[in-house]
Coordinates of C-alpha atoms in Angstrom, one line a residue:
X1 CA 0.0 0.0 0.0
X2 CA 1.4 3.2 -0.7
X3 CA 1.9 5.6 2.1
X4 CA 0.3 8.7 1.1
X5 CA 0.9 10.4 4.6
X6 CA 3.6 13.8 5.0
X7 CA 6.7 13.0 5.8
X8 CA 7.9 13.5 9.3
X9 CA 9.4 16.7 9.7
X10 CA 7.3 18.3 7.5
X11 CA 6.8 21.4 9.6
X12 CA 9.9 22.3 10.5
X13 CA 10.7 24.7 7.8
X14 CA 8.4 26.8 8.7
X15 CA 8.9 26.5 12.2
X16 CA 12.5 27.6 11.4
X17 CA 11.0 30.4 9.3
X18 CA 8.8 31.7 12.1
X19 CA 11.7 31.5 14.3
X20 CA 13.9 33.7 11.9
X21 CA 11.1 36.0 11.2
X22 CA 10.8 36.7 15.6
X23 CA 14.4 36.9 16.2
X24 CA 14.1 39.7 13.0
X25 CA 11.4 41.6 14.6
X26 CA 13.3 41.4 18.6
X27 CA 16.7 42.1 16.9
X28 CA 14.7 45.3 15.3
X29 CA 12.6 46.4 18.7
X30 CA 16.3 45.9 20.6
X31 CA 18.2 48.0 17.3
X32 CA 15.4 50.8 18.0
X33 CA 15.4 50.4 21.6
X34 CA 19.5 51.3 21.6
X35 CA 19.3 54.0 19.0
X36 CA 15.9 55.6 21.4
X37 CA 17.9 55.6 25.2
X38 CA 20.2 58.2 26.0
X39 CA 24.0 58.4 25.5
X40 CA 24.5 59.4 29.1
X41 CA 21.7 60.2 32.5
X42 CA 22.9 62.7 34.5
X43 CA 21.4 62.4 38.0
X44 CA 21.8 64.2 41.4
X45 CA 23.7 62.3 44.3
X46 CA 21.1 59.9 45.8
X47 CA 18.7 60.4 42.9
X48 CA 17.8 57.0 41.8
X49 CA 18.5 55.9 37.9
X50 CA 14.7 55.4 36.3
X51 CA 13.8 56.6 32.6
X52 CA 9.8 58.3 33.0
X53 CA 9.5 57.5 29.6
X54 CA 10.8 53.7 29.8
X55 CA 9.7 52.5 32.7
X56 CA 10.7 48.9 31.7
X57 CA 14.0 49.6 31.4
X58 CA 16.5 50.0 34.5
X59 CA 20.2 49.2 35.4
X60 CA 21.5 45.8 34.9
X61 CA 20.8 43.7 38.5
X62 CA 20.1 46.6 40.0
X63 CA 16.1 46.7 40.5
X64 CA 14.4 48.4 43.7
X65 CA 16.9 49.4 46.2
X66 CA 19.7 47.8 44.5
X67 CA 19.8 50.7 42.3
X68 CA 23.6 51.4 42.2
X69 CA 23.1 55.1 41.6
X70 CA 21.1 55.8 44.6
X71 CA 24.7 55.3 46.5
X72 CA 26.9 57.0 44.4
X73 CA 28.5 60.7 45.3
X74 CA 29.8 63.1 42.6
X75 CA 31.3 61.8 39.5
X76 CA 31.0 59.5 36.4
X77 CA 30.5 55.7 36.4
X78 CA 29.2 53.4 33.5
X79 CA 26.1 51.3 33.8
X80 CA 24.2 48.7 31.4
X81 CA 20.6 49.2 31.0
X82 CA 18.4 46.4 30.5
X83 CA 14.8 45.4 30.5
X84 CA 13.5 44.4 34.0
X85 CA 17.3 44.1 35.4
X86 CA 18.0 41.0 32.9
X87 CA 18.5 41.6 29.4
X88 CA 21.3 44.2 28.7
X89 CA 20.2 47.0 25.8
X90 CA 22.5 49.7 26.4
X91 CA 26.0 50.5 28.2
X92 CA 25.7 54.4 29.2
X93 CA 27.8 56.8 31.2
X94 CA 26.2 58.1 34.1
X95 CA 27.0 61.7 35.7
X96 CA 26.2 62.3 39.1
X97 CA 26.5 66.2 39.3
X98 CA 24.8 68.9 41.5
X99 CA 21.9 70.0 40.0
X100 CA 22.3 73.2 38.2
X101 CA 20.4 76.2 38.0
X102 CA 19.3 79.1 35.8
X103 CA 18.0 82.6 35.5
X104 CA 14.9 81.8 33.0
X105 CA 14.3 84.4 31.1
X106 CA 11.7 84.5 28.0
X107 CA 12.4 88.1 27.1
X108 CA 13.6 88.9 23.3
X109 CA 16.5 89.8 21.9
X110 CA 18.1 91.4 18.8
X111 CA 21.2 90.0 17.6
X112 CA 23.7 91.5 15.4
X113 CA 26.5 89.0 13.9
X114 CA 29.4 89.6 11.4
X115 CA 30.7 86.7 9.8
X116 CA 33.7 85.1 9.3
X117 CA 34.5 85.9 5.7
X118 CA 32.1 87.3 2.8
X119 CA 28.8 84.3 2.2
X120 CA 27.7 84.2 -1.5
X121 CA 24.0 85.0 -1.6
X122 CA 23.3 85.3 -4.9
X123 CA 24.4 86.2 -8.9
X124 CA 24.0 88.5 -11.3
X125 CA 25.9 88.4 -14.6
X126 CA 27.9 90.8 -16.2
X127 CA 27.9 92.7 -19.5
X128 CA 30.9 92.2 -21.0
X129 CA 33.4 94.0 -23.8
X130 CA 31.7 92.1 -26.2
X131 CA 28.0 93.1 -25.2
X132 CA 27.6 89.1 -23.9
X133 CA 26.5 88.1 -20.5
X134 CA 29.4 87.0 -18.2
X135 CA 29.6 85.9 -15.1
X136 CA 32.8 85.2 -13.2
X137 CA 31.8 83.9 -9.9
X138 CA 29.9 81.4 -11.8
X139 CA 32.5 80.9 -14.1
X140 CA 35.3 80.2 -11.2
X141 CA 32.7 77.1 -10.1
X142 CA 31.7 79.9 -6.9
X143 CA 28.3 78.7 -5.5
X144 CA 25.8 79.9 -3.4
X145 CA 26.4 79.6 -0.1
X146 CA 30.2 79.4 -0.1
X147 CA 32.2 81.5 2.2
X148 CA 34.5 83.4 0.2
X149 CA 37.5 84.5 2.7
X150 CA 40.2 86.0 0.7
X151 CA 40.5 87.2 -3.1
X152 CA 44.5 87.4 -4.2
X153 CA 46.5 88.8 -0.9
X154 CA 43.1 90.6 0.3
X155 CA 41.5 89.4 3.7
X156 CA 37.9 89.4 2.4
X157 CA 36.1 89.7 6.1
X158 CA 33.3 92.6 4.6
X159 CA 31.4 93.7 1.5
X160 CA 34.1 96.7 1.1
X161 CA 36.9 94.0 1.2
X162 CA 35.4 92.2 -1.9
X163 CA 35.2 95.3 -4.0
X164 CA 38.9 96.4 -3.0
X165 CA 40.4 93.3 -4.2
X166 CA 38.5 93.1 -7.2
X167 CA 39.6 96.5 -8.4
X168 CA 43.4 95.4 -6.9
X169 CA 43.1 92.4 -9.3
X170 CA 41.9 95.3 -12.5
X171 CA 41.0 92.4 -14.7
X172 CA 43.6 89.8 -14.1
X173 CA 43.3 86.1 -12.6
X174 CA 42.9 86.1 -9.0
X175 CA 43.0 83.7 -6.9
X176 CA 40.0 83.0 -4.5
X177 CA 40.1 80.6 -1.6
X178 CA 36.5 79.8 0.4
X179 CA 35.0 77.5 2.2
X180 CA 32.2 75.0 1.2
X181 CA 31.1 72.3 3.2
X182 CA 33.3 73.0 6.1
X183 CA 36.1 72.5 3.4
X184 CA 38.9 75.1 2.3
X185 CA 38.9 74.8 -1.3
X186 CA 40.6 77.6 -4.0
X187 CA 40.1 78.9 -7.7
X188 CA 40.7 81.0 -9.9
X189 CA 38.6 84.1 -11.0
X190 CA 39.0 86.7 -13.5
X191 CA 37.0 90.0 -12.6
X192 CA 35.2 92.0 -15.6
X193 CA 34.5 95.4 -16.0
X194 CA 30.8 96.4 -15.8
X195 CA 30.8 99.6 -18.1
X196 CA 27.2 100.5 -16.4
X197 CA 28.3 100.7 -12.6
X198 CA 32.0 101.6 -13.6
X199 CA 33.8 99.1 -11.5
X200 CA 35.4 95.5 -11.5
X201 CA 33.0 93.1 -10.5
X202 CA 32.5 89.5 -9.8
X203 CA 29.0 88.7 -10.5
X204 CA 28.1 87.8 -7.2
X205 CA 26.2 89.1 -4.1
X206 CA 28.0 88.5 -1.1
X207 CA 26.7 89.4 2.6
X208 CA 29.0 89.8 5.9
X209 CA 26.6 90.6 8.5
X210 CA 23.1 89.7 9.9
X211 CA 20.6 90.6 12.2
X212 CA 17.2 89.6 13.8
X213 CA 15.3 89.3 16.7
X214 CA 15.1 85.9 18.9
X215 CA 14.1 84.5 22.5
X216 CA 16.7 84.4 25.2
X217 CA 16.1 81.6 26.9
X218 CA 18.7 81.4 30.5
X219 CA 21.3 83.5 32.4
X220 CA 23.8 81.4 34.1
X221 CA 24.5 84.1 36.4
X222 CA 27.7 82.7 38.4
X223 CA 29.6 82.9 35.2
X224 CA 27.8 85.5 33.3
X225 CA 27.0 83.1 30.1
X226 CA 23.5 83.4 28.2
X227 CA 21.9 81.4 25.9
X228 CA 19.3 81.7 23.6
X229 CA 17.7 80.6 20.3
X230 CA 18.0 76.5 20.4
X231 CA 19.3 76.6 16.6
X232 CA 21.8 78.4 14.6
X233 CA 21.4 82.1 13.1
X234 CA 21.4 81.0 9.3
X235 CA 21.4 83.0 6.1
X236 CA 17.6 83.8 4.7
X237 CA 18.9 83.1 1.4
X238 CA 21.5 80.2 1.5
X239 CA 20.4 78.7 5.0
X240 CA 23.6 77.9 5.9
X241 CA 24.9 78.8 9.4
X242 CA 26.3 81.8 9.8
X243 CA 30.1 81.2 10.7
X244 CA 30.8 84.1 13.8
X245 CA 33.5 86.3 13.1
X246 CA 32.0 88.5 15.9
X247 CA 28.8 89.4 17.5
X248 CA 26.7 90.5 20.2
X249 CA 23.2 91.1 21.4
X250 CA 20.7 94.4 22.4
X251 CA 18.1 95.0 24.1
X252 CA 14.4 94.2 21.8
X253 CA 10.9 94.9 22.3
X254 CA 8.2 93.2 20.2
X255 CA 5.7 95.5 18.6
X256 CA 3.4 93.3 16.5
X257 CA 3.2 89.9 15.0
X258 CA 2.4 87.9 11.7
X259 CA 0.6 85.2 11.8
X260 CA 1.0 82.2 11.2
X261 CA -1.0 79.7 9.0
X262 CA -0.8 76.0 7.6
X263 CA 2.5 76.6 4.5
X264 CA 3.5 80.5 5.7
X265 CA 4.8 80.5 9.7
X266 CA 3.9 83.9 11.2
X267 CA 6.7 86.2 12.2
X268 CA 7.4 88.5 15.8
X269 CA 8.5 92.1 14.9
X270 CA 11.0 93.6 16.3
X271 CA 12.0 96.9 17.1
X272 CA 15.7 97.2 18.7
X273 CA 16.2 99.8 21.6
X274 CA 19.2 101.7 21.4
X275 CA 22.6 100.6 20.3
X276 CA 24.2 99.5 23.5
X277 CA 25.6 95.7 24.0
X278 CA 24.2 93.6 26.6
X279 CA 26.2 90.6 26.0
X280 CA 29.0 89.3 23.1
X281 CA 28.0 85.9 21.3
X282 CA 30.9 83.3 21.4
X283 CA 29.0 80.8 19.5
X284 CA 26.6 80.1 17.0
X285 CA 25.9 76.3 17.3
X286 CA 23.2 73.7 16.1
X287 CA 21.8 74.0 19.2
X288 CA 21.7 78.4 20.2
X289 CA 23.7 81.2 20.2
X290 CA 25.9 81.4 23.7
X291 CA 27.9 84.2 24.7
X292 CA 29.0 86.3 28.0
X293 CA 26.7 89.3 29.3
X294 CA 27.3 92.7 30.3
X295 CA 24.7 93.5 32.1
X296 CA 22.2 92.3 35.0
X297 CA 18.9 90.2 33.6
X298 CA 15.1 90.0 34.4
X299 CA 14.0 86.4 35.0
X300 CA 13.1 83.5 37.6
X301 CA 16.0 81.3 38.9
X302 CA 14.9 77.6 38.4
X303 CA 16.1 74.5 38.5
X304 CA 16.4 72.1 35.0
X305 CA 15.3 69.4 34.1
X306 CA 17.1 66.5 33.5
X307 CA 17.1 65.1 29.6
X308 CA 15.5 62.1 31.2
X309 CA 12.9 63.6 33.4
X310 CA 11.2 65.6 30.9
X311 CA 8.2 63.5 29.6
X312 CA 4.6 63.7 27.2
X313 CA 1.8 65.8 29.0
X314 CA 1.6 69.3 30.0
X315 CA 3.8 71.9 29.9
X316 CA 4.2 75.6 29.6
X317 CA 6.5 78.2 27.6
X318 CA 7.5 81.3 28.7
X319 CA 7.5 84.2 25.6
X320 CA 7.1 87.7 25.2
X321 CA 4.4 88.8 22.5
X322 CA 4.1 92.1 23.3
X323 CA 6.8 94.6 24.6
X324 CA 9.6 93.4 26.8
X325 CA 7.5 91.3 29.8
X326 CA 7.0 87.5 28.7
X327 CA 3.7 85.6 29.8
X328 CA 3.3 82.0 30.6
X329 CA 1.3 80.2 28.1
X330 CA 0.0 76.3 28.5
X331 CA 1.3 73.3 25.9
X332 CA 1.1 70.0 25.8
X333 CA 4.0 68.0 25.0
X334 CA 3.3 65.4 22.7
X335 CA 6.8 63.5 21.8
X336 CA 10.3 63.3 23.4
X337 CA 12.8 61.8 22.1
X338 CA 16.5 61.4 22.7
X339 CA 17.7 59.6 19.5
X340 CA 18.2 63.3 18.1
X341 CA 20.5 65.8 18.7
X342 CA 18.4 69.0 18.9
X343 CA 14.7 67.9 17.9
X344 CA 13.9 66.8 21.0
X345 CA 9.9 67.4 21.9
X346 CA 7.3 68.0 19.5
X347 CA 5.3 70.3 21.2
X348 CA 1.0 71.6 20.4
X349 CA 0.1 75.1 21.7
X350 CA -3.2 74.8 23.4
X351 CA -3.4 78.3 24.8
X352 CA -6.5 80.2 23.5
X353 CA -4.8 83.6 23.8
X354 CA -1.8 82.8 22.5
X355 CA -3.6 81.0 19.3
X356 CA -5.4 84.1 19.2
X357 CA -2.1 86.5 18.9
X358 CA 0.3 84.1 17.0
X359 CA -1.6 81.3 15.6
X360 CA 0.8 79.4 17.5
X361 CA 4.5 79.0 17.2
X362 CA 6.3 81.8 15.1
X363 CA 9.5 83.0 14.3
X364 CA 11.1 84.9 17.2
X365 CA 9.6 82.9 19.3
X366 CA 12.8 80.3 19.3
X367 CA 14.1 79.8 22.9
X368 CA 11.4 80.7 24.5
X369 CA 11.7 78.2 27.5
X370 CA 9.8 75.2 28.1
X371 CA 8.4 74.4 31.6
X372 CA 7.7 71.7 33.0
X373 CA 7.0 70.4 36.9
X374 CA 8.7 73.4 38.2
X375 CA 11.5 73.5 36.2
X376 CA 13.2 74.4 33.2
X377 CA 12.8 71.6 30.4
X378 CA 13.6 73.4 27.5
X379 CA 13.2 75.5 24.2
X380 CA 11.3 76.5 21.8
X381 CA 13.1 76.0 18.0
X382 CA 11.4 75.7 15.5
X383 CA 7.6 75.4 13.7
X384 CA 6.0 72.6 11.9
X385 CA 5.4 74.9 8.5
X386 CA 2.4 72.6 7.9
X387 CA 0.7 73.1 11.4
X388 CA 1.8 76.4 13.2
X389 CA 0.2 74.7 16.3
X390 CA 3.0 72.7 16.8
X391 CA 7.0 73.0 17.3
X392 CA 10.0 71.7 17.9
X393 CA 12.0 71.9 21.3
X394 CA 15.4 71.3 22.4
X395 CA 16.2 70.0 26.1
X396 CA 17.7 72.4 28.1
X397 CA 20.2 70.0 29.7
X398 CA 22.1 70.4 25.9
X399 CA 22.1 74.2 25.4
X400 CA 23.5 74.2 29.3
X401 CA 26.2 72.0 28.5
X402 CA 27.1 74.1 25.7
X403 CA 27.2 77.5 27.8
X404 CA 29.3 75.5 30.3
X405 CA 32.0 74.8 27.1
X406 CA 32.3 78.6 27.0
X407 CA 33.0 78.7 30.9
X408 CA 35.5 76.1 30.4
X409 CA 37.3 77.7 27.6
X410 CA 37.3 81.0 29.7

């Protein structure tokens, strides 16, 4: 008789592929897991080592009282995290420090900032001998957005520069050396004489300053350091970051506002007062602008947050729209997230008067600081263009450590 049964075994290979398809889908939820928890904790001495935001997670053996940072003093000691005390997910460095804090401030600020060589904005081409369009920038391979910093043995740090070594070169091949990309590169450009406006020119439009109003955001007062922002000042034109040959900041008031709507973010006007420094800016950085102040500060001294403590629910910013005096407006935080460097919190304005005034989050109001349980959890950076309602924040534990660098290089 023939045996028309299955042959033992017969299931296996796709037990096997069931199996492979799990230990995918745990190898992926353990990849996200790593690339979602935190580089480092920083926690106060006797503050115990939980994650609000994974409350699965916890240090290696070290559940309940066992907790090995509820014993440690000041300093730095590396610990595993795992889930439940048993699986490891993540070796991290963690700080035990005194916690710090800050004058919050909430007020605006105009900024004035010169850069570090002369930023191509733009081109415009040339009329040659011959009647033909020219273009020499263009020709030279010059792009928007490079940083032109010296044209033949001329130090090109302003506008004035530029035209000076153009009309040294008087038609010859110069040689140009800029930066794109964070990269010195050089080239060679010959300048061409525009009959019309009776000078050597280039072809390009080239800027060496900017200005604009922002959102301080804290005052660490024992070593005179603000900060502000929680992004870089870019170029309107190019975007790129603004590389600081020098700066500093004024005092600002705020005397109307644009509105914002779903594709065009609104805009805070604002008027500076006087010409008088406050403070110098030292850096312009992904994550603010940082510098030393001059001068005393209105604001509240509060306590931050650590990266890990600040989790989804309510919240509030603190921003000026109107004048000089900030108010306190109510949020909701709806993500946080440490896998980024800067984006944070996604946060949803859910005050009615300040929906009313701004349609939510507008520009001006970045650094505006983010509150939360008493203490300072952030700022303010940018707006979702597509839903003025919401915004991106940075924790304040970052733009801290970054006004500390300028402390330390003091």
């Amino acid at each position: 008789m023939r045996n028309t049964g299955r042959k033992r075994g017969g299931g296996r290979p796709l037990g096997r592929i069931c199996a492979a398809y799990c230990l995918a889908a745990l190898a992926a939820a353990l990849g996200w897991l790593y690339s979602s928890l935190p580089d480092h904790i920083s926690l106060e001495p006797g503050q115990t080592l939980t994650l609000p935001r994974f409350a699965y997670i916890e240090p290696m053996g070290g559940s309940g009282a066992r907790n090995v940072a509820s014993t440690r003093t000041v300093g730095s000691y590396q610990t595993t995290l795992s889930i439940g005390g048993v699986l490891p997910v993540k070796t991290v460095r963690a700080v035990i420090t005194p916690r710090p804090s800050v004058l919050v401030c909430g007020t605006p600020f105009g900024v004035k900032m010169f850069s570090e060589g002369a930023l191509v904005v733009g081109f415009t081409d040339i009329s040659g001998p011959d009647g033909a369009p020219r273009n020499p920038a263009k020709e030279a391979g010059l792009r928007l957005g490079d940083r032109v910093i010296c044209i033949g043995d001329t130090a090109t740090e302003n506008n004035d520069a530029v035209k000076t070594a153009l009309e040294n070169a008087a038609g010859q091949p110069v040689r140009v050396v800029y930066i794109r990309d964070g990269s010195q590169q050089q080239t060679v450009l010959t300048p061409c004489w525009d009959a019309a406006a009776g000078q050597w020119r280039a072809g390009m439009w080239v800027r060496d300053s900017s200005a604009g109003v922002g959102t301080l955001t804290f005052i660490d007062e024992e070593n005179g350091v603000f900060a502000g922002l929680g992004h870089s000042i870019s170029d309107g034109d190019t975007g790129q970051s603004i590389a600081l040959r020098s700066g500093e900041i004024v005092p600002c008031e705020i005397v109307g506002c644009t509105q914002g709507t779903a594709g065009s973010p609104g805009e805070l006007k604002g008027k500076f007062i006087g010409s008088h420094a406050v403070g110098s800016i030292e850096i312009n950085g992904e994550n603010g602008v940082y510098g030393s102040t001059r001068t005393s500060f209105a604001g509240q001294v509060m306590e931050v947050a650590f990266a890990q403590e600040v989790v989804a629910g309510p919240a509030q910013i603190l921003t000026t729209t109107q004048g000089q005096t900030p108010r306190l407006y109510d949020v909701e935080i709806e993500k946080v997230t440490d896998a980024e460097a800067v984006r944070n919190m996604v946060i949803h304005v859910t005050d009615p008067d300040l929906l009313a005034q701004t349609g939510g989050i507008v520009q001006g109001m970045s650094g505006s600081p983010v509150l939360q349980n008493g203490r300072l959890a952030g700022a303010v950076t940018h707006v979702l263009v597509n839903d003025p309602t919401r915004g991106y924040a940075i924790f304040a534990e970052t733009m801290l450590a970054q006004a500390e660098a300028i402390e330390t290089e003091e």
